Amino acid sequence: MSKAFVTLPQADRFALINATLAGITVEDGLPSSQAREGLVQADLIIAGGKIEAILAAGTAPADLPAADLSNAMVWPTFTDMHTHLDKGHIWPRKPNPTGDFMGALSTVKADREARWTAEDVATRMDFSLRCAYAHGTSLIRTHLDSSPPQHRISYEVFADMREKWAGRIDLQAAALFAFEEITDEAFFTDLLQVLKTHGGILGGVTLPLADLDHRLDLLFRAANDHGLDIDLHVDETQDASVLTLKSIAEAKLRNGFEGSVVVGHCCSLTQQADDVAKATIEKVAEAKLAVVSLPMCNMYLQDRHAGRTPRQRGVTLFHELTAAGVQTAVASDNTRDPFYAYGDLDCVEVLREAVRIVHLDHPLDETARIVTRTPADILGRPDHGRIATRAKADLVLFSARSWSELLSRPQADRIVLRSGQAIDTTLPSYRELDPLMES
Ligand SMILES: Nc1ccnc(=O)[nH]1
């Protein structure tokens, strides 16, 4: 396959020479002492669809067929650890009239109750996965709206989709439901059954209810009993009086829960007094919660009031959490639905916007980890998100040679290698979805 910036050899064993790698994404075999802004030069040898060797630049054997990247960047494929594939692309038929969180909730509910048949969900999910795949993503966790009876419909679709996409995009799914529903025993028991059947993850939205601790204990006990990981929507508000994050950390410690616990959003943490935020962050670190921020969606949804300019960015205390030793990552969240009108499951866009919104630059040295290594680790899949010898040659090649070049353009000319072979990166046409958008 030929693109403007490089022609790849047609060979089973070949070299990519003079590549620029983000050192934080390289598992082994590279002296990083030369790194500038975290970037290092290297030659990669690809053989039989795998990475055979990672060598110092200019040292690949000269007799191998080679592509000279002239310092173009090579990244591992991406991990998008918090998405909503079940909601994706309903925007044309169900736009959010106000663009705010309450508008999103009610609009999605109406659309879900009226239109989320298995076929509707499957068609939109598959479309989203084709976008993500073309952009270079290999691992996705989605949340699935799981208020009854949707949990029964969407998990069946998801299980089929996971099988259909196996080897191209690895999929995980967390059940999203309101914490009011956890005491509905018939529902919660049925939900746990669905999650066990389909290998799901226990999710939910924590709310500042009077008996929150009791409800969290129900959640952690159920997760313990059934061997499920947990992934929650947490404090997605600018209301400083809402702070369930600390209660979640305490509940994990109190219940001696050993599984993985991810907390998403955590926006109201930015609204706390410094000492309150600090105490919460210390608890989050002690409990080893992993935090995912959704900068694009939350800048859209948070602090939105008609006719008033937003003052807040809607993110969490990303730098402070990271400094405290908490695993932190970013992800797409919603795409073209009432929670976020835009987006295409492109981790390059997520990275670029996160850098700008959260100031993840100056230095950029370790920033590449937020859509690669760290989210893959959080999802328990350290086989994703890094460039490693003997690993599959699942790589993304950019014409960009530096951070400035990478983050300034959309990288629409990227080359995606899966098992060492360039894939078709043509994006599906929105016109395909027109039959689903009729009112
Ligand atoms: N940001 C979001 C919160 C809840 N549900 C969603 O789909 N998205």
mmCIF file of N, CA, C and O in Angstrom, residues 80 83 85 125 129 132 137-142 157-174 198-199 201 379 381 384:
data_model
loop_
_atom_site.group_PDB
_atom_site.id
_atom_site.type_symbol
_atom_site.label_atom_id
_atom_site.label_comp_id
_atom_site.label_asym_id
_atom_site.label_seq_id
_atom_site.Cartn_x
_atom_site.Cartn_y
_atom_site.Cartn_z
ATOM 1 N N ASP A 80 -9.495 2.627 23.576
ATOM 2 C CA ASP A 80 -10.526 3.615 23.924
ATOM 3 C C ASP A 80 -11.348 3.000 25.051
ATOM 4 O O ASP A 80 -12.200 2.147 24.821
ATOM 5 N N THR A 83 -16.546 4.258 26.182
ATOM 6 C CA THR A 83 -17.364 4.677 25.031
ATOM 7 C C THR A 83 -18.818 4.286 25.308
ATOM 8 O O THR A 83 -19.121 3.648 26.318
ATOM 9 N N LEU A 85 -21.121 2.676 22.675
ATOM 10 C CA LEU A 85 -21.396 2.216 21.309
ATOM 11 C C LEU A 85 -22.891 2.020 21.054
ATOM 12 O O LEU A 85 -23.331 2.044 19.909
ATOM 13 N N MET A 125 -23.693 0.104 16.189
ATOM 14 C CA MET A 125 -22.473 -0.359 16.854
ATOM 15 C C MET A 125 -21.424 -0.780 15.836
ATOM 16 O O MET A 125 -20.247 -0.424 15.945
ATOM 17 N N LEU A 129 -17.669 0.734 15.189
ATOM 18 C CA LEU A 129 -16.458 -0.098 15.254
ATOM 19 C C LEU A 129 -15.645 0.025 13.980
ATOM 20 O O LEU A 129 -14.410 0.023 14.010
ATOM 21 N N ALA A 132 -13.696 3.214 14.363
ATOM 22 C CA ALA A 132 -12.598 3.055 15.333
ATOM 23 C C ALA A 132 -11.460 2.225 14.735
ATOM 24 O O ALA A 132 -10.279 2.545 14.906
ATOM 25 N N THR A 137 -7.723 1.782 16.314
ATOM 26 C CA THR A 137 -8.013 1.317 17.684
ATOM 27 C C THR A 137 -8.178 -0.203 17.697
ATOM 28 O O THR A 137 -8.784 -0.785 16.794
ATOM 29 N N SER A 138 -7.643 -0.843 18.734
ATOM 30 C CA SER A 138 -7.704 -2.308 18.812
ATOM 31 C C SER A 138 -8.382 -2.819 20.075
ATOM 32 O O SER A 138 -8.578 -4.027 20.224
ATOM 33 N N LEU A 139 -8.717 -1.943 21.016
ATOM 34 C CA LEU A 139 -9.364 -2.369 22.270
ATOM 35 C C LEU A 139 -10.329 -1.278 22.716
ATOM 36 O O LEU A 139 -9.939 -0.112 22.822
ATOM 37 N N ILE A 140 -11.584 -1.679 22.948
ATOM 38 C CA ILE A 140 -12.617 -0.714 23.351
ATOM 39 C C ILE A 140 -13.441 -1.286 24.491
ATOM 40 O O ILE A 140 -13.845 -2.444 24.457
ATOM 41 N N ARG A 141 -13.667 -0.440 25.496
ATOM 42 C CA ARG A 141 -14.721 -0.768 26.472
ATOM 43 C C ARG A 141 -15.894 0.165 26.208
ATOM 44 O O ARG A 141 -15.731 1.365 26.084
ATOM 45 N N THR A 142 -17.081 -0.424 26.121
ATOM 46 C CA THR A 142 -18.286 0.382 25.998
ATOM 47 C C THR A 142 -19.144 0.212 27.239
ATOM 48 O O THR A 142 -19.089 -0.827 27.908
ATOM 49 N N VAL A 157 -26.659 -8.312 21.562
ATOM 50 C CA VAL A 157 -26.036 -7.668 20.400
ATOM 51 C C VAL A 157 -24.536 -7.541 20.633
ATOM 52 O O VAL A 157 -23.718 -7.862 19.763
ATOM 53 N N PHE A 158 -24.198 -7.085 21.839
ATOM 54 C CA PHE A 158 -22.782 -6.886 22.156
ATOM 55 C C PHE A 158 -21.992 -8.195 22.033
ATOM 56 O O PHE A 158 -20.893 -8.220 21.471
ATOM 57 N N ALA A 159 -22.555 -9.284 22.552
ATOM 58 C CA ALA A 159 -21.841 -10.568 22.515
ATOM 59 C C ALA A 159 -21.590 -11.001 21.062
ATOM 60 O O ALA A 159 -20.505 -11.490 20.724
ATOM 61 N N ASP A 160 -22.582 -10.794 20.208
ATOM 62 C CA ASP A 160 -22.400 -11.115 18.775
ATOM 63 C C ASP A 160 -21.311 -10.237 18.160
ATOM 64 O O ASP A 160 -20.476 -10.696 17.381
ATOM 65 N N MET A 161 -21.353 -8.969 18.523
ATOM 66 C CA MET A 161 -20.400 -8.010 17.959
ATOM 67 C C MET A 161 -18.972 -8.331 18.415
ATOM 68 O O MET A 161 -18.019 -8.240 17.642
ATOM 69 N N ARG A 162 -18.837 -8.719 19.663
ATOM 70 C CA ARG A 162 -17.509 -9.066 20.196
ATOM 71 C C ARG A 162 -16.926 -10.249 19.422
ATOM 72 O O ARG A 162 -15.738 -10.265 19.102
ATOM 73 N N GLU A 163 -17.793 -11.188 19.084
ATOM 74 C CA GLU A 163 -17.331 -12.353 18.323
ATOM 75 C C GLU A 163 -16.975 -11.956 16.893
ATOM 76 O O GLU A 163 -15.938 -12.334 16.359
ATOM 77 N N LYS A 164 -17.851 -11.153 16.293
ATOM 78 C CA LYS A 164 -17.638 -10.728 14.901
ATOM 79 C C LYS A 164 -16.333 -9.930 14.753
ATOM 80 O O LYS A 164 -15.648 -10.043 13.746
ATOM 81 N N TRP A 165 -16.010 -9.132 15.771
ATOM 82 C CA TRP A 165 -14.849 -8.250 15.676
ATOM 83 C C TRP A 165 -13.583 -8.835 16.310
ATOM 84 O O TRP A 165 -12.535 -8.177 16.311
ATOM 85 N N ALA A 166 -13.684 -10.041 16.853
ATOM 86 C CA ALA A 166 -12.526 -10.641 17.536
ATOM 87 C C ALA A 166 -11.300 -10.626 16.625
ATOM 88 O O ALA A 166 -11.391 -10.950 15.443
ATOM 89 N N GLY A 167 -10.169 -10.228 17.185
ATOM 90 C CA GLY A 167 -8.935 -10.177 16.404
ATOM 91 C C GLY A 167 -8.715 -8.829 15.742
ATOM 92 O O GLY A 167 -7.601 -8.483 15.365
ATOM 93 N N ARG A 168 -9.807 -8.063 15.588
ATOM 94 C CA ARG A 168 -9.648 -6.712 15.028
ATOM 95 C C ARG A 168 -9.800 -5.678 16.148
ATOM 96 O O ARG A 168 -8.908 -4.866 16.380
ATOM 97 N N ILE A 169 -10.941 -5.714 16.847
ATOM 98 C CA ILE A 169 -11.103 -4.880 18.037
ATOM 99 C C ILE A 169 -11.581 -5.779 19.172
ATOM 100 O O ILE A 169 -12.621 -6.434 19.048
ATOM 101 N N ASP A 170 -10.823 -5.824 20.253
ATOM 102 C CA ASP A 170 -11.252 -6.559 21.438
ATOM 103 C C ASP A 170 -12.242 -5.682 22.208
ATOM 104 O O ASP A 170 -11.996 -4.486 22.399
ATOM 105 N N LEU A 171 -13.337 -6.297 22.639
ATOM 106 C CA LEU A 171 -14.438 -5.524 23.216
ATOM 107 C C LEU A 171 -14.771 -5.955 24.638
ATOM 108 O O LEU A 171 -14.760 -7.142 24.957
ATOM 109 N N GLN A 172 -15.081 -4.961 25.466
ATOM 110 C CA GLN A 172 -15.583 -5.187 26.830
ATOM 111 C C GLN A 172 -16.817 -4.313 27.007
ATOM 112 O O GLN A 172 -16.940 -3.281 26.356
ATOM 113 N N ALA A 173 -17.724 -4.730 27.910
ATOM 114 C CA ALA A 173 -18.936 -3.927 28.108
ATOM 115 C C ALA A 173 -19.347 -3.852 29.577
ATOM 116 O O ALA A 173 -19.450 -4.868 30.254
ATOM 117 N N ALA A 174 -19.584 -2.631 30.038
ATOM 118 C CA ALA A 174 -20.048 -2.388 31.409
ATOM 119 C C ALA A 174 -21.514 -1.967 31.382
ATOM 120 O O ALA A 174 -21.935 -1.208 30.509
ATOM 121 N N HIS A 198 -22.627 -13.124 29.634
ATOM 122 C CA HIS A 198 -21.905 -12.499 28.529
ATOM 123 C C HIS A 198 -20.534 -11.945 28.918
ATOM 124 O O HIS A 198 -19.913 -11.219 28.144
ATOM 125 N N GLY A 199 -20.066 -12.272 30.107
ATOM 126 C CA GLY A 199 -18.748 -11.774 30.494
ATOM 127 C C GLY A 199 -18.717 -10.262 30.590
ATOM 128 O O GLY A 199 -17.801 -9.617 30.077
ATOM 129 N N ILE A 201 -19.231 -6.360 32.721
ATOM 130 C CA ILE A 201 -18.640 -5.627 33.841
ATOM 131 C C ILE A 201 -19.767 -4.874 34.534
ATOM 132 O O ILE A 201 -20.682 -4.365 33.873
ATOM 133 N N LEU A 379 -7.630 -1.861 31.637
ATOM 134 C CA LEU A 379 -8.610 -2.847 31.170
ATOM 135 C C LEU A 379 -8.091 -4.287 31.290
ATOM 136 O O LEU A 379 -8.725 -5.226 30.818
ATOM 137 N N ARG A 381 -5.499 -5.590 29.877
ATOM 138 C CA ARG A 381 -5.014 -6.102 28.601
ATOM 139 C C ARG A 381 -3.637 -5.519 28.246
ATOM 140 O O ARG A 381 -3.494 -4.760 27.284
ATOM 141 N N HIS A 384 -2.094 -4.976 24.774
ATOM 142 C CA HIS A 384 -2.396 -3.829 23.904
ATOM 143 C C HIS A 384 -1.598 -2.616 24.369
ATOM 144 O O HIS A 384 -1.113 -2.568 25.499
#
